[in-house]
C-alpha positions as semicolon CSV with decimal commas, in nm:
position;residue;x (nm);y (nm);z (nm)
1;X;2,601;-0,497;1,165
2;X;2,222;-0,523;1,097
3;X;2,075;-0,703;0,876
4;X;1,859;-0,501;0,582
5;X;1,544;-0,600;0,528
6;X;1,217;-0,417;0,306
7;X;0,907;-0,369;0,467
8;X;0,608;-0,292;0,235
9;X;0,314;-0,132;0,350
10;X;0,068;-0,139;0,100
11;X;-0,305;0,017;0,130
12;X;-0,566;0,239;0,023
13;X;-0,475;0,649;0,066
14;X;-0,495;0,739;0,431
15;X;-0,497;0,358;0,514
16;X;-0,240;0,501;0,775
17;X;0,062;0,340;0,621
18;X;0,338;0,658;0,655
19;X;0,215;0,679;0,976
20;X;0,281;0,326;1,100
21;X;0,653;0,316;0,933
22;X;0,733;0,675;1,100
23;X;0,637;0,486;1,448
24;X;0,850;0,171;1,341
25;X;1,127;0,336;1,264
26;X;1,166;0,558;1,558
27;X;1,176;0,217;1,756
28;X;1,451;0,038;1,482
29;X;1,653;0,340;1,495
30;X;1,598;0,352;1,896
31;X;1,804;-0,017;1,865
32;X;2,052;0,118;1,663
33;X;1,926;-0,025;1,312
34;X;1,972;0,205;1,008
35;X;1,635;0,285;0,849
36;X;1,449;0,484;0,562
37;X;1,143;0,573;0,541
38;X;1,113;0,507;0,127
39;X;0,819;0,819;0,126
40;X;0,566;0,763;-0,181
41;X;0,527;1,094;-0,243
42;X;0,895;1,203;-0,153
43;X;0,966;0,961;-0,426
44;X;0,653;1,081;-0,650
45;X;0,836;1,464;-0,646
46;X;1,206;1,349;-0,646
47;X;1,263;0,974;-0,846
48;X;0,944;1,006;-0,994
49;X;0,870;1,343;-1,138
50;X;0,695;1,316;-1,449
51;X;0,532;1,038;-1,405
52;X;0,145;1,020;-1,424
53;X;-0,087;0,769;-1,224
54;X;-0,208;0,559;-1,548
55;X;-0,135;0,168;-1,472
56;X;0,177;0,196;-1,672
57;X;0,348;0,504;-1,482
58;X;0,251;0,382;-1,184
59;X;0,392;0,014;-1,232
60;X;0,722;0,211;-1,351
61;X;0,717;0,455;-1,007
62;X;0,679;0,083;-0,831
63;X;0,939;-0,086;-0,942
64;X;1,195;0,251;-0,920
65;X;1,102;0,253;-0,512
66;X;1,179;-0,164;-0,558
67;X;1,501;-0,085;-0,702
68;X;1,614;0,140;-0,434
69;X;1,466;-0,058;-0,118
70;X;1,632;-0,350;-0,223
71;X;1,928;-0,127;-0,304
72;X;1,918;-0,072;0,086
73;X;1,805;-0,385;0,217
74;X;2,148;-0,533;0,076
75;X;2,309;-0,273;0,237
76;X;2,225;-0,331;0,571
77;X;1,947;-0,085;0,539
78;X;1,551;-0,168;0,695
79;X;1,399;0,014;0,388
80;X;1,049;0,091;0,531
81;X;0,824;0,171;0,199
82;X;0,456;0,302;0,304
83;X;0,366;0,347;-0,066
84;X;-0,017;0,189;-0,231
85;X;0,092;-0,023;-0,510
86;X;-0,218;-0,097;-0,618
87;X;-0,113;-0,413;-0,852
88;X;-0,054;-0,693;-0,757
89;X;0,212;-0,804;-1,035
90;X;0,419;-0,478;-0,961
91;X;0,422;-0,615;-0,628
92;X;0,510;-0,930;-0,721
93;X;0,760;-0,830;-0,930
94;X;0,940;-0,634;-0,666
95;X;0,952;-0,931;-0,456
96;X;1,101;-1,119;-0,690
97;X;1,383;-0,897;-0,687
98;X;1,460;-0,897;-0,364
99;X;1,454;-1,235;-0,379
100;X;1,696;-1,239;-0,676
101;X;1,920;-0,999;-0,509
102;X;1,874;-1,187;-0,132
103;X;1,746;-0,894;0,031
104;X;1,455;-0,985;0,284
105;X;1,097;-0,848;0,192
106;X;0,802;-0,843;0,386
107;X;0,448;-0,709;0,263
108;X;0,256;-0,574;0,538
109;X;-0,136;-0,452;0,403
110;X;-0,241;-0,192;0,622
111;X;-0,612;-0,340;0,540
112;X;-0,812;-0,025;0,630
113;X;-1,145;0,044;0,432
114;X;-1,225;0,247;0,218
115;X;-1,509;0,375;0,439
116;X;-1,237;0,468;0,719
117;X;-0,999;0,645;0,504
118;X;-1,223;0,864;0,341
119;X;-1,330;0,947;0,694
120;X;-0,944;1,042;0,782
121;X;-0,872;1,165;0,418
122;X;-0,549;1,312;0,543
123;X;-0,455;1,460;0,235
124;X;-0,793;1,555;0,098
125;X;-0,809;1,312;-0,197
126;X;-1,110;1,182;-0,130
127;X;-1,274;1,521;-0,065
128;X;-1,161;1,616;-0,428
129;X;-1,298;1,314;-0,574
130;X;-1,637;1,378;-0,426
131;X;-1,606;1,682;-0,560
132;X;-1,535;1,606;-0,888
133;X;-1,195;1,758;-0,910
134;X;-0,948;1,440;-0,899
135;X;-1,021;1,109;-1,094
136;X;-0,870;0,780;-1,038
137;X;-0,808;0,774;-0,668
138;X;-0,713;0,430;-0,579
139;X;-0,950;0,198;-0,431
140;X;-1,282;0,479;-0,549
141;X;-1,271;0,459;-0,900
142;X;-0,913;0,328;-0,954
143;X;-0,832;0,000;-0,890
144;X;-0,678;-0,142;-0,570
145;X;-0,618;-0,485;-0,550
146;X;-0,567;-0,670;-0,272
147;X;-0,243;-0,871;-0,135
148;X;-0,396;-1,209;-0,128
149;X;-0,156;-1,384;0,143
150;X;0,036;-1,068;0,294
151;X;0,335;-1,182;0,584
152;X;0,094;-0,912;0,804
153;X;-0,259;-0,779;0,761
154;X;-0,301;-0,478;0,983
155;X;-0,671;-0,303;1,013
156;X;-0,571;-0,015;1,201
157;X;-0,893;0,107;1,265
158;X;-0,908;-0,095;1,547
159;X;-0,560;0,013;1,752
160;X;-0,348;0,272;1,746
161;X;-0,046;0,329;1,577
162;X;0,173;0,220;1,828
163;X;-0,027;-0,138;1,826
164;X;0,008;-0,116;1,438
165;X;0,368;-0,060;1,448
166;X;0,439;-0,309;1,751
167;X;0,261;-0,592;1,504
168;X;0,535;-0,533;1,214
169;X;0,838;-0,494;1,487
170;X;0,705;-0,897;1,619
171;X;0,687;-0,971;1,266
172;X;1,116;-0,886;1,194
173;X;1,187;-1,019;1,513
174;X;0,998;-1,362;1,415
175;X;1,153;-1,319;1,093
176;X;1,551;-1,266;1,296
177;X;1,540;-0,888;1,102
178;X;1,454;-0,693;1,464
């Protein structure tokens, strides 16, 4: 059996963090690990609904995708969680958890600025807050703050997402999780 283990990919909106733990875990399941991909906005719809994006909500939608990655990371489960998290103690606190619980966690920061994402805007957030139509996006004029010592920093602007995701695969197999 594999060993579970919860990667966190935290960064700004279109940072590129899905993205990289789609890649990943085509290549985990490829070795015959069992893997989620714990979606943010899968989670926002389903676990979630209801919930607004004030500092309290979101701390609350945190900690729910916390629960259930370290839910599967005990379970024998690489729980792959490409969600923002903006805060640092929500973070923090889902760490703590997992180490409570024994479950490994790593917290990647796909560190890709601001500049760059508005550039991709994949889902056209930052279109709409140019516009005028969406208020607090995360990292404009919400706040987005930093993982100060991260187990990765990735700035994907400057390889592709098979580089991105080859960085985080080195990092479970330095860790004995890959």
């Amino acid at each position: 059996m594999t060993s579970g283990a919860t990667v966190w990919l935290t960064g700004l909106p279109s940072a590129g963090k899905t993205t990289i733990a789609y890649e990943l875990a085509g290549r985990l399941r490829e070795e015959g690990h069992r893997v989620e991909v714990l979606d943010g906005d899968e989670i926002r719809e389903f676990i979630s609904a209801g919930l607004g994006f004030s500092r309290e909500d979101r701390h609350t939608n945190v900690q729910r995708i916390g629960f259930l990655a370290e839910l599967l990371a005990r379970n024998g489960v690489k729980a792959l969680v490409p969600v923002i998290a903006p805060y640092q103690d929500s973070r923090d606190a889902v760490r703590k958890r997992h180490q409570e619980g024994g479950a490994p966690y790593l917290e990647v920061h796909v560190a890709t600025p601001v500049e760059v994402c508005s550039v991709r805007d994949v889902k056209g957030l930052y279109a709409k807050q140019a516009a005028g139509e969406l208020k607090g996006l995360t990292g404009v004029d919400d706040p987005y703050e930093e993982p100060e010592s991260p187990d990765l920093r990735i700035e994907s602007q400057n390889q592709t997402v098979q580089e991105s995701a080859a960085s985080v695969y080195a990092l479970l197999s330095e860790r004995g999780l890959a």
